[in-house]
Short mmCIF file of N, CA and C in Angstrom, two decimals:
data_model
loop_
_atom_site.label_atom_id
_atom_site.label_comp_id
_atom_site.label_asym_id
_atom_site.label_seq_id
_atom_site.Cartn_x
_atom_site.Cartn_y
_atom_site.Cartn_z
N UNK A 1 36.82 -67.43 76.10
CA UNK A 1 35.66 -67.34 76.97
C UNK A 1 34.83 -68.62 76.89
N UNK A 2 34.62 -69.01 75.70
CA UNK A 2 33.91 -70.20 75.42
C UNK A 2 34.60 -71.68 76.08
N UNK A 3 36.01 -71.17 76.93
CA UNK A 3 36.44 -72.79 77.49
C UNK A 3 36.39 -72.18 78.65
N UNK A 4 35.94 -71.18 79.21
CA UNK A 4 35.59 -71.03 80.64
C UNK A 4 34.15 -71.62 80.43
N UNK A 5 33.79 -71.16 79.51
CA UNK A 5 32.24 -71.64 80.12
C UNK A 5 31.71 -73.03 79.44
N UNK A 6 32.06 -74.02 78.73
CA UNK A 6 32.23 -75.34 78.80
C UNK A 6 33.05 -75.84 78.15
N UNK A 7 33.97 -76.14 78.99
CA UNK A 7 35.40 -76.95 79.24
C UNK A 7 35.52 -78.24 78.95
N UNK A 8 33.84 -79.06 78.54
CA UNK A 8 33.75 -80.41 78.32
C UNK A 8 33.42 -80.39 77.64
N UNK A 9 32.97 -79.31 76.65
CA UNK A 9 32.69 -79.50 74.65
C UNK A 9 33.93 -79.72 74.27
N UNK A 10 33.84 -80.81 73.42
CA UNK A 10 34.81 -81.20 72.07
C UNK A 10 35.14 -79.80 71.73
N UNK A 11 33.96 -79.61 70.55
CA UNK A 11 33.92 -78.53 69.99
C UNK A 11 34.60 -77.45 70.29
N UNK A 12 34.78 -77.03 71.70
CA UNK A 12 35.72 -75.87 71.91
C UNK A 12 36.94 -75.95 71.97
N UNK A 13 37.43 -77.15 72.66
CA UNK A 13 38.97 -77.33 72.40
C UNK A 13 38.97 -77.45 70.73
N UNK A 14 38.24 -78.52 69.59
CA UNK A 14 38.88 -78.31 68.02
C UNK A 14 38.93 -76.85 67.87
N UNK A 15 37.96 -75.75 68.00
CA UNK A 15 38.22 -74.27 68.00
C UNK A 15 39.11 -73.77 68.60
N UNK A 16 39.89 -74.15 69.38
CA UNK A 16 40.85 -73.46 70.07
C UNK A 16 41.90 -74.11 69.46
N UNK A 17 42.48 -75.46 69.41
CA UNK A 17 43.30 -76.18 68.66
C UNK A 17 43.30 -75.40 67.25
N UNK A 18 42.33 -75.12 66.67
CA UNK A 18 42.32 -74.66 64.99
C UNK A 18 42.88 -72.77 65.45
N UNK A 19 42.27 -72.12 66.53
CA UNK A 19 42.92 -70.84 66.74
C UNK A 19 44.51 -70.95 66.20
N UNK A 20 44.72 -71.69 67.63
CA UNK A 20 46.25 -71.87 67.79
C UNK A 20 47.24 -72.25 66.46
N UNK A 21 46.87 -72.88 65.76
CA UNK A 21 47.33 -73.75 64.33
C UNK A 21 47.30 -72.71 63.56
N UNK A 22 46.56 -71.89 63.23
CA UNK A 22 46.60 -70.64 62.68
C UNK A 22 47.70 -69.63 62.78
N UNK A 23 47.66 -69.54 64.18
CA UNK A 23 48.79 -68.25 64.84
C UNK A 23 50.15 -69.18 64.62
N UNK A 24 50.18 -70.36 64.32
CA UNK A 24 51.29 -71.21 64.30
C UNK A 24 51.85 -71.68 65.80
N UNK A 25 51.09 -71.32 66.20
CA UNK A 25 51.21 -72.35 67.44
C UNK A 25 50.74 -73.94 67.94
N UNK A 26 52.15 -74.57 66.97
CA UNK A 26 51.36 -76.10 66.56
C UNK A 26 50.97 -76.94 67.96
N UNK A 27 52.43 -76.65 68.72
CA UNK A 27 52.41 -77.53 69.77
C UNK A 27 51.59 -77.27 70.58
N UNK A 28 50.68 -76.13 70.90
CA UNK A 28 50.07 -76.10 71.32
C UNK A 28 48.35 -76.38 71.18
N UNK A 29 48.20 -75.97 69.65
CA UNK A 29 47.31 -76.77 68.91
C UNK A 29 47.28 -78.41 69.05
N UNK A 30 48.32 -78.72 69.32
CA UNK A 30 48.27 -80.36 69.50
C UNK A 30 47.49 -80.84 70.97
N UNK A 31 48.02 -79.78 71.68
CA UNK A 31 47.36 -80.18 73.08
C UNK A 31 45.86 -79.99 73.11
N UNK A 32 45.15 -78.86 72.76
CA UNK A 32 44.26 -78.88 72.49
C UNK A 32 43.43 -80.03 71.44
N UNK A 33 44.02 -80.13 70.57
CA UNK A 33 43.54 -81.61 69.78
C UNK A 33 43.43 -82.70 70.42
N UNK A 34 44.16 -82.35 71.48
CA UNK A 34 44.40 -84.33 72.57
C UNK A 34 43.28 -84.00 73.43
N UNK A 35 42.67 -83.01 73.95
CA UNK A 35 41.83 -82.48 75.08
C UNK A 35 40.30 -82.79 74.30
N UNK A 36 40.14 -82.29 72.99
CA UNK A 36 39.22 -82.80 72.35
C UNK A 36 38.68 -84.56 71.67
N UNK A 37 39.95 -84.59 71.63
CA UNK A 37 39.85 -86.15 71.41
C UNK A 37 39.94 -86.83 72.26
N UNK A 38 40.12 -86.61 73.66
CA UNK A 38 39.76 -87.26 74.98
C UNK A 38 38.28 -87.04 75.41
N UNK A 39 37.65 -85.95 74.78
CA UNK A 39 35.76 -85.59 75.19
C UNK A 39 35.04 -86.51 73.69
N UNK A 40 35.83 -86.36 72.74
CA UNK A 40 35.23 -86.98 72.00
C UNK A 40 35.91 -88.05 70.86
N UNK A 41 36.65 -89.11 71.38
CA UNK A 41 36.95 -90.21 70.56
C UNK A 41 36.31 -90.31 69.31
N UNK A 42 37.21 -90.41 67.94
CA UNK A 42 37.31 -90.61 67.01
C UNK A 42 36.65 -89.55 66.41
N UNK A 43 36.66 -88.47 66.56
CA UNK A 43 35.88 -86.83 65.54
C UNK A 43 37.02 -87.20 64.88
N UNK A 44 36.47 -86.95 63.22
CA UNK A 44 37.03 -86.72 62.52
C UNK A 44 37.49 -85.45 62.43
N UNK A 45 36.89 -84.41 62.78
CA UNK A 45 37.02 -83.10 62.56
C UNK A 45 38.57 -82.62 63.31
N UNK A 46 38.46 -83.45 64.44
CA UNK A 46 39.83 -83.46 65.20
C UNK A 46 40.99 -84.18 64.74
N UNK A 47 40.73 -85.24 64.19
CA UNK A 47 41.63 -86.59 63.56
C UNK A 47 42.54 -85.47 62.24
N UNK A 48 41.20 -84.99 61.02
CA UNK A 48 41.83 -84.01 60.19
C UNK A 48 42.92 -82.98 60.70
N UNK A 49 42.51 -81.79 61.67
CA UNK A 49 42.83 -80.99 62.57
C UNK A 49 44.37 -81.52 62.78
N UNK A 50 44.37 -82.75 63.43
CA UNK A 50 45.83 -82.99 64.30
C UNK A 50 46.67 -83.02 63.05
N UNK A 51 46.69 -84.24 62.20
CA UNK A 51 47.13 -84.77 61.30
C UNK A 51 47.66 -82.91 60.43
N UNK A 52 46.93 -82.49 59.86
CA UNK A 52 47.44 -80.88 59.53
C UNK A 52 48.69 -80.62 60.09
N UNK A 53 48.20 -80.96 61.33
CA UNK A 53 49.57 -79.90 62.38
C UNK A 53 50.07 -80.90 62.30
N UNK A 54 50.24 -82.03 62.46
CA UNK A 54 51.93 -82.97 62.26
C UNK A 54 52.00 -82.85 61.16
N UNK A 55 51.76 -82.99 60.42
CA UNK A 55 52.21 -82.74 58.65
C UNK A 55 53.19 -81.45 58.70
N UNK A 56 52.71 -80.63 59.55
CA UNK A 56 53.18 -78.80 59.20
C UNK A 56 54.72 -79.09 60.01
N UNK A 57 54.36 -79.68 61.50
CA UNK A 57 55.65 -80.21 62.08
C UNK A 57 56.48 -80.96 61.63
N UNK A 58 55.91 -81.82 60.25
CA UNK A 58 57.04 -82.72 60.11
C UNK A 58 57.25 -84.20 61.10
N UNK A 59 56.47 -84.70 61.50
CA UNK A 59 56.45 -85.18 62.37
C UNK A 59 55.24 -86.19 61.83
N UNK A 60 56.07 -86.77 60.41
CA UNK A 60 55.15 -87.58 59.75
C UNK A 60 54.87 -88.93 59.94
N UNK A 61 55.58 -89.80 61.03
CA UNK A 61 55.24 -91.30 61.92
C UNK A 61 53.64 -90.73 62.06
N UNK A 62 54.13 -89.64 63.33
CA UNK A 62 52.76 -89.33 63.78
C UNK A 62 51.48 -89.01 63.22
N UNK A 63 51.83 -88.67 61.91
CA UNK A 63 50.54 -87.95 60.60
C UNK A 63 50.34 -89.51 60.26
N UNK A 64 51.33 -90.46 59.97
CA UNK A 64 50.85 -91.50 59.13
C UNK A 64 50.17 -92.23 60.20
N UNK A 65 50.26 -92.08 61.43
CA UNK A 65 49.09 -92.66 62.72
C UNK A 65 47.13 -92.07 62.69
N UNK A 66 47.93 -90.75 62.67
CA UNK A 66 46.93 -90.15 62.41
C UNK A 66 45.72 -90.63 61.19
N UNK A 67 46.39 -90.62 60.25
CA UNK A 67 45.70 -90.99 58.62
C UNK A 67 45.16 -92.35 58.93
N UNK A 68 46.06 -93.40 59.37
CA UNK A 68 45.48 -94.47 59.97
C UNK A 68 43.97 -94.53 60.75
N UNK A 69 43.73 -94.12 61.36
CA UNK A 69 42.74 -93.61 62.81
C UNK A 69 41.61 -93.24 61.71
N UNK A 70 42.28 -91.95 60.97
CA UNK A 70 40.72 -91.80 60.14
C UNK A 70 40.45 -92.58 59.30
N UNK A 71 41.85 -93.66 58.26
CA UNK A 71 40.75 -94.43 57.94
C UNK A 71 40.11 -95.67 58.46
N UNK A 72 40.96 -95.69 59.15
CA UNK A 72 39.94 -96.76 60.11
C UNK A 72 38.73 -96.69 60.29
N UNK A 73 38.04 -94.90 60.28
CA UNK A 73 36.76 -94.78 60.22
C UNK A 73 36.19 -94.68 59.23
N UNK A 74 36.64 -94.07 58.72
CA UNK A 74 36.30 -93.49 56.90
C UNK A 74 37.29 -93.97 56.25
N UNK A 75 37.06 -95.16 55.50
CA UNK A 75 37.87 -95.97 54.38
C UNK A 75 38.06 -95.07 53.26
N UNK A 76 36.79 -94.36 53.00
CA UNK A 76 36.89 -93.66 51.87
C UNK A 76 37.34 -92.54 51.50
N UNK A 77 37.76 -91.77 52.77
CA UNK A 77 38.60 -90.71 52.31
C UNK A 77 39.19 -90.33 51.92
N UNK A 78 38.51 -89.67 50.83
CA UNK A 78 40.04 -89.58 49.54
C UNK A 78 41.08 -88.85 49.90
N UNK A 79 40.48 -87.53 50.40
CA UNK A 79 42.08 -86.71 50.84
C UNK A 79 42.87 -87.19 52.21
N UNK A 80 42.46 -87.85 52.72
CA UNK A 80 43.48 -88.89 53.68
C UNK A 80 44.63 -89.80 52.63
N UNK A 81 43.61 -90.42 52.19
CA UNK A 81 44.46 -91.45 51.14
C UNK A 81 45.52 -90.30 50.46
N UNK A 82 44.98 -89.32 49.66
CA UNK A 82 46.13 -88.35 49.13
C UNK A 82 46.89 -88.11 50.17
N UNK A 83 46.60 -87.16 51.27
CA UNK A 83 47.48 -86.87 52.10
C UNK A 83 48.66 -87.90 52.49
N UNK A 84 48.14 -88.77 52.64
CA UNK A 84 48.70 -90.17 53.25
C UNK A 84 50.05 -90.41 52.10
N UNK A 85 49.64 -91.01 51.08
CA UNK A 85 50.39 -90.81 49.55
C UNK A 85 51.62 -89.84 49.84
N UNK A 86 50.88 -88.87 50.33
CA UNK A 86 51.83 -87.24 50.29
C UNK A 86 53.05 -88.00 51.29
N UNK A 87 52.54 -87.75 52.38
CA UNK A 87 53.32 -88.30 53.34
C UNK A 87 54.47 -89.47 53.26
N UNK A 88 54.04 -90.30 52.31
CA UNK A 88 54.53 -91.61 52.54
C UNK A 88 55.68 -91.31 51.58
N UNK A 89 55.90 -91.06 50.46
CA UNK A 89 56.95 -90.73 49.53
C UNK A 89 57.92 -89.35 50.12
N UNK A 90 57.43 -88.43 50.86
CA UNK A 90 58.54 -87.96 51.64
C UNK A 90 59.30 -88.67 52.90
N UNK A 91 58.70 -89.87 53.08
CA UNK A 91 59.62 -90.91 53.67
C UNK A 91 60.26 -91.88 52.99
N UNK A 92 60.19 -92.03 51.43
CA UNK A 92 61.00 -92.53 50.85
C UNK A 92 60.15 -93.76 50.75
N UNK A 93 58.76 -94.13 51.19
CA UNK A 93 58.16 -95.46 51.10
C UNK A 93 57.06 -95.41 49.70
N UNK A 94 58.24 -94.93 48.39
CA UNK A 94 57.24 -94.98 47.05
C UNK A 94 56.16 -96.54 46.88
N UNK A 95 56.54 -97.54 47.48
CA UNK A 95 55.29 -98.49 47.17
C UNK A 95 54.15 -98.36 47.43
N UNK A 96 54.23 -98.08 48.95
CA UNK A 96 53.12 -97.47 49.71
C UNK A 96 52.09 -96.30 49.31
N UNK A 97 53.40 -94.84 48.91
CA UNK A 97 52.84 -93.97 48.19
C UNK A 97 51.53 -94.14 46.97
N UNK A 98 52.47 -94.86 46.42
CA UNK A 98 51.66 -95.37 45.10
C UNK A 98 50.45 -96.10 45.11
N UNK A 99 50.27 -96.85 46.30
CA UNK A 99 49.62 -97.81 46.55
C UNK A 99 48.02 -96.81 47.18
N UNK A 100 48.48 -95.62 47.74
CA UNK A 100 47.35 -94.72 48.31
C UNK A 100 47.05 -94.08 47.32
N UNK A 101 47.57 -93.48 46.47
CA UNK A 101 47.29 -93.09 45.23
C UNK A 101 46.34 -93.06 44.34
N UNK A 102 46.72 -95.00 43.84
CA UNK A 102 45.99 -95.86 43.31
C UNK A 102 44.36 -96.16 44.15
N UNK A 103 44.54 -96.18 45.16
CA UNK A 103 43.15 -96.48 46.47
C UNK A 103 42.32 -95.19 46.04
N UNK A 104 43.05 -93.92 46.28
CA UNK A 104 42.35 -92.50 45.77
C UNK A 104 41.31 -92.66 44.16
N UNK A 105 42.48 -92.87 43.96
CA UNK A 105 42.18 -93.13 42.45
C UNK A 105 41.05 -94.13 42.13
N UNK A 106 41.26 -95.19 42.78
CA UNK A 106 39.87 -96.35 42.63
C UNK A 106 38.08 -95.21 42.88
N UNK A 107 38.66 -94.61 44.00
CA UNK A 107 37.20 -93.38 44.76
C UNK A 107 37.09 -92.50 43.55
N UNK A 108 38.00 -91.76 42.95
CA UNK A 108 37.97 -91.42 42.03
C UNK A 108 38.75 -90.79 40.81
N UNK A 109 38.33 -91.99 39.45
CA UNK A 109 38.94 -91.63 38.88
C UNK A 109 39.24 -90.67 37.86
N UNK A 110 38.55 -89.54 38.18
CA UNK A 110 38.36 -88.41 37.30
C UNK A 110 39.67 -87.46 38.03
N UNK A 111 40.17 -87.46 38.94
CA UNK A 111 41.29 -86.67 39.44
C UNK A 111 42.03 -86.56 38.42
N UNK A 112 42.86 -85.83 37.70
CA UNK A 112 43.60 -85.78 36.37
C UNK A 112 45.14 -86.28 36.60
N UNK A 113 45.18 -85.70 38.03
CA UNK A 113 47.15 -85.89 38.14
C UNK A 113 47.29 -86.47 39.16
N UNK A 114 46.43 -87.41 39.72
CA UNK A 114 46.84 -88.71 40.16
C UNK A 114 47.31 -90.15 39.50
N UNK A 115 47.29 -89.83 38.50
CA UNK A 115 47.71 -91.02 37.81
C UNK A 115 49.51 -90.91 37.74
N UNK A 116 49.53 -89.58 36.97
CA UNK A 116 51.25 -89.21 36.96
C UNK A 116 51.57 -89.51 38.21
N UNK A 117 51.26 -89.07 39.30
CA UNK A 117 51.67 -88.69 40.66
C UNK A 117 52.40 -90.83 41.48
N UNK A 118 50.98 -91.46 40.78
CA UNK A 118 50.95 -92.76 41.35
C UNK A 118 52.37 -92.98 40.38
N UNK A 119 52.24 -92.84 39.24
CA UNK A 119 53.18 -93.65 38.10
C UNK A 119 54.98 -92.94 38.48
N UNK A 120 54.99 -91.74 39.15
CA UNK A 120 56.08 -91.31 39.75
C UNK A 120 56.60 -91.73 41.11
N UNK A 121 55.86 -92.45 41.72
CA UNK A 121 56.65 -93.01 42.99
C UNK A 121 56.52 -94.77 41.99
N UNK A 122 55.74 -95.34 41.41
CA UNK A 122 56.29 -96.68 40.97
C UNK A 122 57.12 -96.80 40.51
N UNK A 123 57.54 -95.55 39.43
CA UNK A 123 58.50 -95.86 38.67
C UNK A 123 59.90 -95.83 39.72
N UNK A 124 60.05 -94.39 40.35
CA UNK A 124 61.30 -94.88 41.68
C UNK A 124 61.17 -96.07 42.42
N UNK A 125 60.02 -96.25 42.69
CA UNK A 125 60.71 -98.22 43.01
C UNK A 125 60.71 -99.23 42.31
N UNK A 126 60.95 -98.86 41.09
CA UNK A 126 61.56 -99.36 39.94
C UNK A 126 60.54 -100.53 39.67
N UNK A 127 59.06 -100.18 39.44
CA UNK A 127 57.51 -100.71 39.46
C UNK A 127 57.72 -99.97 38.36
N UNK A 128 58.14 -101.23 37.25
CA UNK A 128 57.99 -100.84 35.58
C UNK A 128 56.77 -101.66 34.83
N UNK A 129 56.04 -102.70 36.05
CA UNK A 129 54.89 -103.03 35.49
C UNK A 129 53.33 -102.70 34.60
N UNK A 130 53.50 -101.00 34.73
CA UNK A 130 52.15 -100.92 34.60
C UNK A 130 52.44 -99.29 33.68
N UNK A 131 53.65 -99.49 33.50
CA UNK A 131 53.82 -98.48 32.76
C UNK A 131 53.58 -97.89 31.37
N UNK A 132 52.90 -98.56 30.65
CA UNK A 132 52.12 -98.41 29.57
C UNK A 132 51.08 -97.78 29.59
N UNK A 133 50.55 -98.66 30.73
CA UNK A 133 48.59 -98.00 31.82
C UNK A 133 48.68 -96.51 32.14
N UNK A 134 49.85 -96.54 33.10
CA UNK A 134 50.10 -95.31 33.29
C UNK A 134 50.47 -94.38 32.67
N UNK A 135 51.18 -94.51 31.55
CA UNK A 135 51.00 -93.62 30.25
C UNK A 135 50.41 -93.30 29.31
N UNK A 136 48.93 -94.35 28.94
CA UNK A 136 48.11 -93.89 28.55
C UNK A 136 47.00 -93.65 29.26
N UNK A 137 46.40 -93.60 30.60
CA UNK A 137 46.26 -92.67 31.69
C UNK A 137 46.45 -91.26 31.60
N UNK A 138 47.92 -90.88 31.69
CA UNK A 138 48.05 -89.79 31.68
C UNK A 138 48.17 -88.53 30.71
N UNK A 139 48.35 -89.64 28.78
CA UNK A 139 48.28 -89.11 27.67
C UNK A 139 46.65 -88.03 27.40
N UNK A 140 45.52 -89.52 28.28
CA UNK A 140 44.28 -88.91 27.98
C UNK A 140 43.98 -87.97 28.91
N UNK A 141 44.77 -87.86 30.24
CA UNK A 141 44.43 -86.77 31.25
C UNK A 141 44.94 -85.05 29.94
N UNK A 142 46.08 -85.47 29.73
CA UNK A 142 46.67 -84.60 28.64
C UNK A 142 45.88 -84.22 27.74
N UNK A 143 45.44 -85.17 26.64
CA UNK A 143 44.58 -84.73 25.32
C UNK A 143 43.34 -84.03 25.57
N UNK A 144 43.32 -84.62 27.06
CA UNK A 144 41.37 -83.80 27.29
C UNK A 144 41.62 -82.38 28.05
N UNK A 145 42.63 -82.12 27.92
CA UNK A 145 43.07 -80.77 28.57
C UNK A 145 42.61 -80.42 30.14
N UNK A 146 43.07 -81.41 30.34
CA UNK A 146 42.82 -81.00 32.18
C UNK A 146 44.04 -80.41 32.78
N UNK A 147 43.96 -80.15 33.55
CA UNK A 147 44.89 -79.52 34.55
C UNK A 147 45.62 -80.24 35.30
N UNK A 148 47.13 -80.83 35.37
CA UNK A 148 47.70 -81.25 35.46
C UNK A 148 48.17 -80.40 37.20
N UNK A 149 47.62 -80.67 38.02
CA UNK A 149 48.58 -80.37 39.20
C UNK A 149 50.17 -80.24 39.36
N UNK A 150 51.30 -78.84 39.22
CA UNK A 150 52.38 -79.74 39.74
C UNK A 150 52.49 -80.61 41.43
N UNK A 151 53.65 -81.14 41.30
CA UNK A 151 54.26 -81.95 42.28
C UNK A 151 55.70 -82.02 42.41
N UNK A 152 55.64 -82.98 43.81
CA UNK A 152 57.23 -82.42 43.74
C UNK A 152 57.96 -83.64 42.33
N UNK A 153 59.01 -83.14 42.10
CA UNK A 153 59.93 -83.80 41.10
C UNK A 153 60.42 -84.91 42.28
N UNK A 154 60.50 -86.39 41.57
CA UNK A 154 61.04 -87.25 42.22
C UNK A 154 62.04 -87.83 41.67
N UNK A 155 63.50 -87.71 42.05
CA UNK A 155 64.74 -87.95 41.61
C UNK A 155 65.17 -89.45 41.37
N UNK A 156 65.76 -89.94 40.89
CA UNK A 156 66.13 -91.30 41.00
C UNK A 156 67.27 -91.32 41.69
N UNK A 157 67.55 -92.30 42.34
CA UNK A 157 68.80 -92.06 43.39
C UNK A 157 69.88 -91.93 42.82
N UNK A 158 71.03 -91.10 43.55
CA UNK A 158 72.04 -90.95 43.07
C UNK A 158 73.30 -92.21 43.49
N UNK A 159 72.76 -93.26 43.99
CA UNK A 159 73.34 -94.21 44.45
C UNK A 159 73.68 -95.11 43.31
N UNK A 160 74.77 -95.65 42.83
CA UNK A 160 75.13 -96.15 41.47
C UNK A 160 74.05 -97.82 42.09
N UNK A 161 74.06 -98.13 42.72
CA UNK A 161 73.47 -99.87 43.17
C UNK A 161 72.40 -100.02 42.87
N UNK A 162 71.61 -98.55 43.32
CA UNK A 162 69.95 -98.02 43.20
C UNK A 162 69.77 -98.09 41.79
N UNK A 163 70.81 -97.09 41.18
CA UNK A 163 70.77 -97.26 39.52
C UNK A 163 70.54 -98.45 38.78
N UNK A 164 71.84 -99.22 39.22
CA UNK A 164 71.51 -100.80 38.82
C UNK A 164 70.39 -101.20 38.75
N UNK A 165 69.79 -101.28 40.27
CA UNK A 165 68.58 -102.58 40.45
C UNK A 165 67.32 -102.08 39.62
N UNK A 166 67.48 -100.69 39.50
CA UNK A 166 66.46 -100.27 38.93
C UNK A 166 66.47 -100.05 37.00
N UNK A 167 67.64 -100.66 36.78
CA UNK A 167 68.19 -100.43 35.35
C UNK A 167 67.89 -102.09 35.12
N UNK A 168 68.24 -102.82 35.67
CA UNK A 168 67.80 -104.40 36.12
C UNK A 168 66.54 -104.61 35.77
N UNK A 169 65.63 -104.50 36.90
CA UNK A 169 64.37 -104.31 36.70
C UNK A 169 63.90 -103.96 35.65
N UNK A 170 64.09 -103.44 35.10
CA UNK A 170 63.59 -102.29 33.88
C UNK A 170 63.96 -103.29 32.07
N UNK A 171 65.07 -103.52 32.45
CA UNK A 171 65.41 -104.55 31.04
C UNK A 171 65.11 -106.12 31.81
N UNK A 172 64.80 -106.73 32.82
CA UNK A 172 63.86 -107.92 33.01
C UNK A 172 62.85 -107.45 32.33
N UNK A 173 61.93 -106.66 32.64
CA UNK A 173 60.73 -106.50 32.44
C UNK A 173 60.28 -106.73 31.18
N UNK A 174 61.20 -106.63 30.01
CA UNK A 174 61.07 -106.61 28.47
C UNK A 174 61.32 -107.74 28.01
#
């Protein structure tokens, strides 16, 4: 009722976009997100909103556009930067991952299991530099009894070459 009766509030398409996203109706939540972000360029409230639903789709180019956009507005968003992080290591781009992580982490560093989280995509790209930091980082996240978030487990490749460069790396480093 509320987009019969103004059809040019933002606001009602993000409410209708967030309906829809709910009932799992992404793609259609998306359209509504584009209808709102055509009345009102750069809402964050919508930027968050979309980015959700491509994340849920899988359709993570488009989330990592998304994450872009907001921080373009908001540098400081930490759960972009996480999200972003999130995103980026299920594309296999652990530098990057790590690299949002670490940015989170600069905003703040009281998060307990961002440190593991950063030190688990460096170490798969065989980023054995800072691995001391990152282990005593995460010893004191440990000793002070915080709560350790899980995450996903990140495998080392099963590619014997991958093994190498990263077995390489690892005895350079010493």
């Amino acid at each position: 009722k509320a987009l019969l009766l103004r059809p040019q509030e933002a606001g009602v398409w993000l409410n209708r976009g967030n309906a829809l996203a709910r009932l799992h109706r992404y793609e259609e939540s998306l359209i509504s997100y584009g209808r709102a972000a055509v009345l009102k360029p750069g809402d964050l409230a919508t930027l968050n909103a979309r980015s959700a639903v491509l994340t849920e789709l899988r359709r993570y180019e488009d989330a990592l556009a998304c994450f872009d956009d907001i921080l373009r507005i908001d540098p400081q968003s930490l759960n972009t930067l996480i999200n972003r992080g999130r995103i980026l290591g299920r594309l296999g781009r652990y530098e990057e991952a790590a690299s949002n992580y670490d940015r989170a982490l600069a905003l703040d560093p009281n998060l307990p299991y961002l440190p593991s989280i950063a030190a688990q995509y460096r170490l798969h790209s065989c980023d054995w530099n800072r691995l001391e930091e990152d282990q005593t980082k995460i010893a004191s996240g440990v000793a002070a009894q915080e709560t350790v978030v899980p995450h996903i487990q990140l495998r080392f490749s099963s590619v014997p070459e991958e093994q190498l460069r990263c077995a390489r790396a690892y005895v350079a480093r010493k």
